[in-house]
XYZ file of C-alpha atoms in Angstrom:
380
model
C -30.485 -75.012 -3.243
C -32.636 -72.786 -1.239
C -31.829 -69.181 -0.272
C -31.628 -68.741 3.514
C -33.091 -65.474 4.426
C -33.126 -65.911 8.474
C -31.501 -68.516 10.529
C -33.514 -70.616 12.826
C -33.874 -69.523 16.489
C -35.739 -70.341 19.578
C -39.504 -70.074 19.090
C -38.848 -68.570 15.430
C -38.347 -70.681 12.410
C -35.858 -70.215 9.923
C -36.782 -68.759 6.342
C -35.839 -70.058 3.039
C -36.754 -69.810 -0.404
C -36.952 -71.734 -3.489
C -36.911 -70.642 -7.113
C -39.898 -71.188 -9.185
C -37.849 -73.546 -11.298
C -37.194 -75.635 -8.265
C -41.017 -75.562 -7.198
C -42.328 -76.356 -10.574
C -39.706 -78.729 -12.126
C -37.039 -79.521 -9.382
C -36.822 -81.696 -6.307
C -39.650 -80.101 -4.337
C -42.089 -81.233 -7.255
C -40.433 -84.400 -8.141
C -38.618 -86.137 -5.409
C -40.895 -87.966 -2.661
C -37.929 -87.725 -0.101
C -37.619 -83.960 -0.464
C -41.477 -83.470 -0.502
C -41.627 -85.431 2.794
C -39.074 -83.265 4.266
C -40.564 -80.108 3.376
C -44.167 -81.125 4.432
C -42.730 -82.394 7.665
C -40.745 -79.132 8.543
C -42.936 -76.380 7.089
C -44.061 -73.958 9.521
C -42.122 -75.590 12.465
C -38.471 -75.692 11.762
C -38.536 -73.663 8.449
C -40.835 -71.188 6.642
C -40.795 -71.824 2.927
C -41.177 -69.398 0.242
C -40.875 -69.349 -3.618
C -39.147 -66.785 -5.483
C -40.581 -66.053 -9.165
C -37.936 -64.795 -11.535
C -38.904 -65.637 -15.135
C -41.651 -65.295 -17.465
C -44.669 -67.162 -16.199
C -47.403 -65.994 -18.537
C -48.159 -69.351 -19.766
C -49.413 -70.340 -16.288
C -53.185 -70.344 -15.953
C -52.684 -70.104 -12.404
C -49.905 -70.763 -9.735
C -49.794 -74.337 -8.404
C -49.904 -73.368 -4.764
C -48.779 -76.048 -2.376
C -49.477 -76.110 1.307
C -45.864 -75.759 2.343
C -45.568 -72.373 0.335
C -46.106 -69.776 3.034
C -45.414 -66.773 0.438
C -44.704 -66.078 -3.066
C -42.216 -63.462 -3.800
C -42.872 -61.550 -7.338
C -42.649 -57.731 -8.156
C -46.040 -57.783 -9.828
C -48.384 -59.569 -7.415
C -51.558 -58.552 -9.621
C -50.171 -60.913 -12.289
C -53.245 -62.975 -13.615
C -51.625 -66.351 -12.957
C -51.544 -65.282 -9.147
C -55.018 -64.581 -8.879
C -55.483 -67.927 -7.074
C -52.933 -67.039 -4.327
C -54.355 -65.456 -1.031
C -53.401 -61.759 -0.838
C -51.577 -62.511 2.521
C -49.260 -64.758 0.797
C -47.817 -62.428 -1.908
C -44.836 -60.310 -1.144
C -44.398 -57.739 -3.915
C -40.484 -57.834 -3.886
C -38.116 -60.127 -5.705
C -34.626 -59.894 -6.820
C -35.039 -57.153 -9.485
C -36.160 -54.850 -6.394
C -32.932 -55.586 -4.599
C -30.270 -54.209 -6.929
C -27.065 -52.395 -5.402
C -26.591 -48.769 -6.086
C -22.876 -47.494 -6.731
C -23.640 -43.889 -6.601
C -21.426 -42.943 -9.626
C -21.414 -39.024 -10.121
C -22.407 -38.250 -13.694
C -19.671 -38.811 -16.027
C -19.100 -38.266 -19.734
C -20.772 -40.851 -21.976
C -18.043 -42.849 -23.757
C -20.257 -45.250 -25.511
C -23.550 -44.705 -27.530
C -24.999 -48.363 -26.797
C -24.056 -50.978 -24.241
C -25.491 -54.471 -24.780
C -25.467 -56.947 -21.695
C -26.661 -60.237 -22.554
C -25.901 -63.898 -23.113
C -25.171 -65.676 -26.483
C -28.610 -67.380 -26.476
C -31.256 -67.532 -29.013
C -33.782 -66.467 -26.513
C -32.008 -63.345 -25.768
C -32.017 -62.439 -29.524
C -28.268 -61.524 -29.441
C -27.950 -62.083 -33.239
C -30.495 -59.432 -33.769
C -28.776 -57.118 -31.633
C -25.600 -57.420 -33.585
C -27.415 -56.749 -36.842
C -28.942 -53.616 -35.334
C -25.385 -52.315 -34.327
C -24.229 -52.979 -37.851
C -27.129 -51.153 -39.427
C -26.638 -48.173 -37.033
C -22.854 -47.801 -38.006
C -23.574 -47.478 -41.488
C -25.853 -44.360 -40.497
C -23.696 -43.381 -37.684
C -19.896 -44.293 -38.677
C -18.425 -43.106 -35.343
C -20.918 -45.141 -33.306
C -19.105 -46.712 -30.277
C -20.642 -49.855 -28.723
C -19.870 -52.101 -25.965
C -20.895 -55.872 -25.448
C -20.674 -57.529 -22.176
C -21.683 -61.160 -22.840
C -20.660 -63.797 -20.198
C -20.382 -66.952 -22.377
C -21.291 -70.645 -21.239
C -19.822 -73.647 -22.893
C -20.341 -73.705 -26.628
C -22.026 -77.064 -26.159
C -24.585 -75.337 -23.721
C -28.293 -75.613 -24.667
C -29.830 -72.906 -26.652
C -26.321 -71.273 -27.284
C -26.229 -68.874 -30.377
C -22.935 -69.809 -32.142
C -23.561 -66.800 -34.465
C -22.545 -64.364 -31.941
C -19.007 -66.043 -32.155
C -19.038 -65.881 -35.899
C -20.562 -62.740 -36.874
C -18.517 -59.752 -35.629
C -15.314 -60.468 -37.790
C -17.403 -61.174 -40.846
C -19.984 -58.413 -40.368
C -17.860 -55.359 -39.029
C -15.256 -53.411 -40.758
C -11.911 -52.818 -39.345
C -12.978 -49.261 -38.180
C -16.232 -50.561 -36.842
C -14.419 -53.310 -34.848
C -12.106 -50.373 -33.604
C -15.369 -48.654 -32.209
C -16.789 -51.713 -30.813
C -15.544 -53.423 -27.327
C -16.236 -57.038 -26.566
C -15.994 -58.026 -22.922
C -16.850 -61.897 -23.585
C -15.745 -64.030 -20.654
C -16.120 -67.934 -20.370
C -18.124 -68.596 -17.242
C -16.503 -72.095 -17.076
C -13.181 -70.526 -16.037
C -14.036 -67.334 -14.421
C -17.358 -68.083 -12.709
C -21.085 -67.343 -13.562
C -20.657 -63.427 -13.298
C -17.088 -62.716 -14.467
C -17.543 -58.906 -14.513
C -18.227 -57.410 -11.231
C -21.633 -55.540 -10.640
C -19.784 -52.321 -9.788
C -17.822 -52.451 -13.217
C -20.975 -53.094 -15.056
C -22.765 -50.236 -13.458
C -19.853 -47.913 -14.256
C -19.729 -49.002 -17.959
C -23.458 -48.650 -18.176
C -23.349 -45.105 -16.515
C -20.766 -44.191 -19.375
C -23.263 -45.146 -22.113
C -26.172 -43.465 -23.659
C -28.441 -46.177 -23.967
C -28.838 -49.914 -22.890
C -30.219 -52.116 -25.724
C -32.173 -55.108 -24.843
C -34.000 -56.932 -27.783
C -35.275 -60.094 -26.067
C -38.929 -60.869 -25.820
C -39.140 -62.882 -22.487
C -37.737 -61.464 -19.268
C -39.072 -62.072 -15.977
C -36.896 -59.506 -14.116
C -34.232 -58.216 -16.365
C -31.487 -57.240 -14.227
C -29.736 -55.094 -16.864
C -32.758 -52.801 -17.083
C -32.594 -52.125 -13.290
C -28.808 -51.729 -13.476
C -29.164 -49.189 -16.358
C -31.971 -47.080 -14.829
C -30.292 -46.993 -11.375
C -27.029 -45.697 -13.196
C -29.101 -43.034 -15.020
C -29.045 -44.586 -18.375
C -32.276 -44.916 -20.319
C -33.065 -48.282 -22.041
C -34.061 -49.453 -25.561
C -36.474 -52.441 -25.399
C -38.348 -54.355 -27.786
C -41.988 -53.563 -28.281
C -42.925 -57.282 -27.507
C -40.859 -57.435 -24.330
C -42.764 -59.510 -21.786
C -41.452 -58.701 -18.279
C -42.461 -58.638 -14.760
C -41.475 -54.958 -14.595
C -44.685 -52.815 -14.314
C -45.328 -49.242 -14.044
C -41.638 -48.078 -14.628
C -41.179 -47.654 -18.257
C -42.119 -44.326 -19.806
C -41.088 -42.280 -22.831
C -38.531 -40.406 -20.857
C -36.499 -43.493 -19.641
C -37.198 -46.013 -22.384
C -37.232 -45.959 -26.176
C -39.312 -48.849 -27.330
C -38.433 -50.415 -30.727
C -39.885 -52.473 -33.611
C -38.576 -56.202 -34.179
C -37.863 -55.195 -37.927
C -34.180 -54.515 -37.775
C -34.482 -51.798 -40.332
C -37.233 -49.981 -38.648
C -35.451 -50.482 -35.086
C -32.356 -48.765 -36.581
C -34.201 -45.826 -37.783
C -35.893 -45.460 -34.373
C -32.627 -45.840 -32.207
C -30.929 -43.403 -34.632
C -33.665 -41.089 -34.047
C -33.419 -41.651 -30.288
C -29.624 -40.722 -30.431
C -30.379 -37.647 -32.344
C -32.942 -36.630 -29.618
C -30.980 -37.820 -26.685
C -31.401 -34.708 -24.673
C -35.197 -35.460 -24.456
C -34.445 -38.570 -22.182
C -34.612 -38.129 -18.308
C -34.573 -40.635 -15.456
C -36.840 -40.086 -12.498
C -34.263 -40.969 -9.979
C -36.743 -41.220 -7.029
C -39.441 -43.337 -9.115
C -36.494 -45.768 -10.247
C -35.072 -45.941 -6.612
C -38.308 -46.916 -5.230
C -38.740 -49.869 -7.565
C -35.220 -51.212 -8.029
C -32.988 -50.234 -5.089
C -31.954 -52.711 -2.448
C -31.237 -49.519 -0.155
C -35.035 -48.681 -0.374
C -36.659 -52.185 -0.689
C -34.430 -54.457 1.702
C -35.869 -53.032 4.785
C -39.466 -53.278 3.395
C -38.734 -57.008 2.535
C -37.456 -57.681 5.757
C -40.526 -56.086 7.475
C -42.910 -58.039 5.500
C -41.096 -61.296 6.315
C -41.305 -60.267 9.976
C -45.066 -59.556 9.807
C -45.436 -63.052 8.192
C -43.720 -64.662 11.449
C -45.908 -62.823 13.654
C -49.092 -63.713 11.903
C -48.021 -67.143 12.327
C -47.756 -66.738 15.916
C -43.782 -66.884 16.006
C -41.166 -64.482 17.551
C -39.080 -62.384 15.264
C -35.586 -63.709 16.227
C -32.507 -64.903 14.649
C -29.786 -63.740 12.343
C -31.027 -62.406 9.082
C -29.067 -63.170 5.789
C -30.182 -60.268 3.281
C -27.083 -59.586 1.516
C -26.606 -60.101 -2.203
C -30.166 -61.085 -2.630
C -30.435 -59.974 -6.369
C -28.149 -63.145 -6.870
C -29.022 -65.342 -4.090
C -32.747 -65.369 -4.418
C -32.278 -66.629 -8.254
C -30.017 -69.556 -7.125
C -27.186 -67.675 -8.950
C -23.867 -68.509 -7.286
C -20.515 -66.898 -8.257
C -19.269 -70.142 -8.835
C -22.081 -72.654 -8.730
C -25.780 -72.754 -9.644
C -27.699 -73.465 -6.537
C -31.206 -74.534 -7.928
C -32.415 -77.766 -6.492
C -33.353 -79.627 -9.765
C -32.014 -83.374 -9.614
C -29.718 -84.137 -6.842
C -31.415 -84.823 -3.479
C -28.157 -85.563 -1.791
C -27.121 -81.874 -2.535
C -30.629 -80.727 -1.111
C -30.101 -82.677 2.286
C -26.373 -81.710 2.591
C -27.462 -78.069 2.177
C -30.005 -78.377 5.039
C -27.544 -80.261 7.195
C -24.719 -77.425 6.760
C -26.843 -74.241 6.557
C -27.272 -73.891 10.338
C -23.565 -74.111 11.001
C -21.565 -72.639 8.057
C -21.461 -69.028 6.573
C -24.382 -69.134 4.179
C -22.414 -66.669 1.865
C -19.564 -69.158 1.338
C -20.534 -71.145 -1.767
C -17.738 -73.689 -1.249
C -19.135 -74.740 2.067
C -22.510 -75.459 0.823
C -21.593 -77.789 -2.112
C -21.877 -81.429 -1.814
C -18.980 -83.670 -2.960
C -18.402 -87.111 -1.798
C -14.787 -86.167 -1.207
C -13.404 -82.785 0.332
C -13.591 -79.871 -1.876
C -9.892 -79.555 -1.985
C -9.657 -83.326 -3.164
C -12.486 -82.608 -5.834
C -10.434 -79.645 -7.194
C -7.469 -81.554 -7.380
C -9.000 -84.369 -9.138
C -10.625 -82.046 -11.723
C -7.343 -80.343 -12.225
C -5.794 -83.892 -12.876
C -8.338 -84.817 -15.136
C -8.083 -81.617 -17.120
C -4.191 -82.044 -17.290
C -4.479 -85.607 -18.608
C -7.021 -84.387 -21.414
C -4.580 -81.893 -22.769
C -1.577 -84.214 -22.685
């Protein structure tokens, strides 16, 4: 579903964003009913924007539609945006709106922390093999994995993550490795709180990310805001530009043996790494960028001859802009009933309350009871 940024008010339209997945492949692109609604209300009842959050280098240019009043992306100079008028580009997206938790410097407990998903595109298997090779060089290496896990039947799941550790690691190595692996089906899409993740990162020497394609990797921003340098693949394609340097980032080869040597050297020379807090805050911090984001949206309203009025909803944008609910996914990909239910409810309910924005033919409580009854019957 869209993410509401500002409520509709007299002489001031509401502001909502769609994700780029929705704009390219979802209901705004495929449903005639949804297209008609967006076209008829654009610039009147609502101002619509698109939030970009993934790797989009495959696009020759952005397929700009008349209803798209703005495009939100942290690197507006990306070649695929060259056809978009400058006045429609806002150089802030979810990665620039991360919370800070202000932990004081604390002793490092872990050498490496890995925050990922058990997905082939995330190259989680390569991360496991690197840790094993490092442990052969550094027997006392301490590592922590934070890996929220979807259903094992999910698309692109890398089952090797669940099978390798017991086969690969010795008893001592397992003792020095912590796995926080929580099923999202049971505990929500983000079963480990952002505050706890930030605390664990701050207690680690490095964050390791081996993936090649990341639009706005949240873990990178969380690490640098927590004062922890990052280890990334030399082939990482990301929307984060002008941030990485040899003081805050170690770039490694994709060859596992060579990567192991590079990380081992980085651990030996750990004192040479240092985070420029002001630089990192300017790029990633919600505290710094949220007022700027609001000002840019307000300017957009005045340029369209509207008043800046109505309640703003700018909390938790690092998740909401991406359509990432704690309990539900809010991307409008295939159910136009959910789409119109959202627009019908959004002006009268708390926009931070996920339960109130999910369409079910029956009430949510009845729906939950039916799900529980079905689950009980399948287990009898």
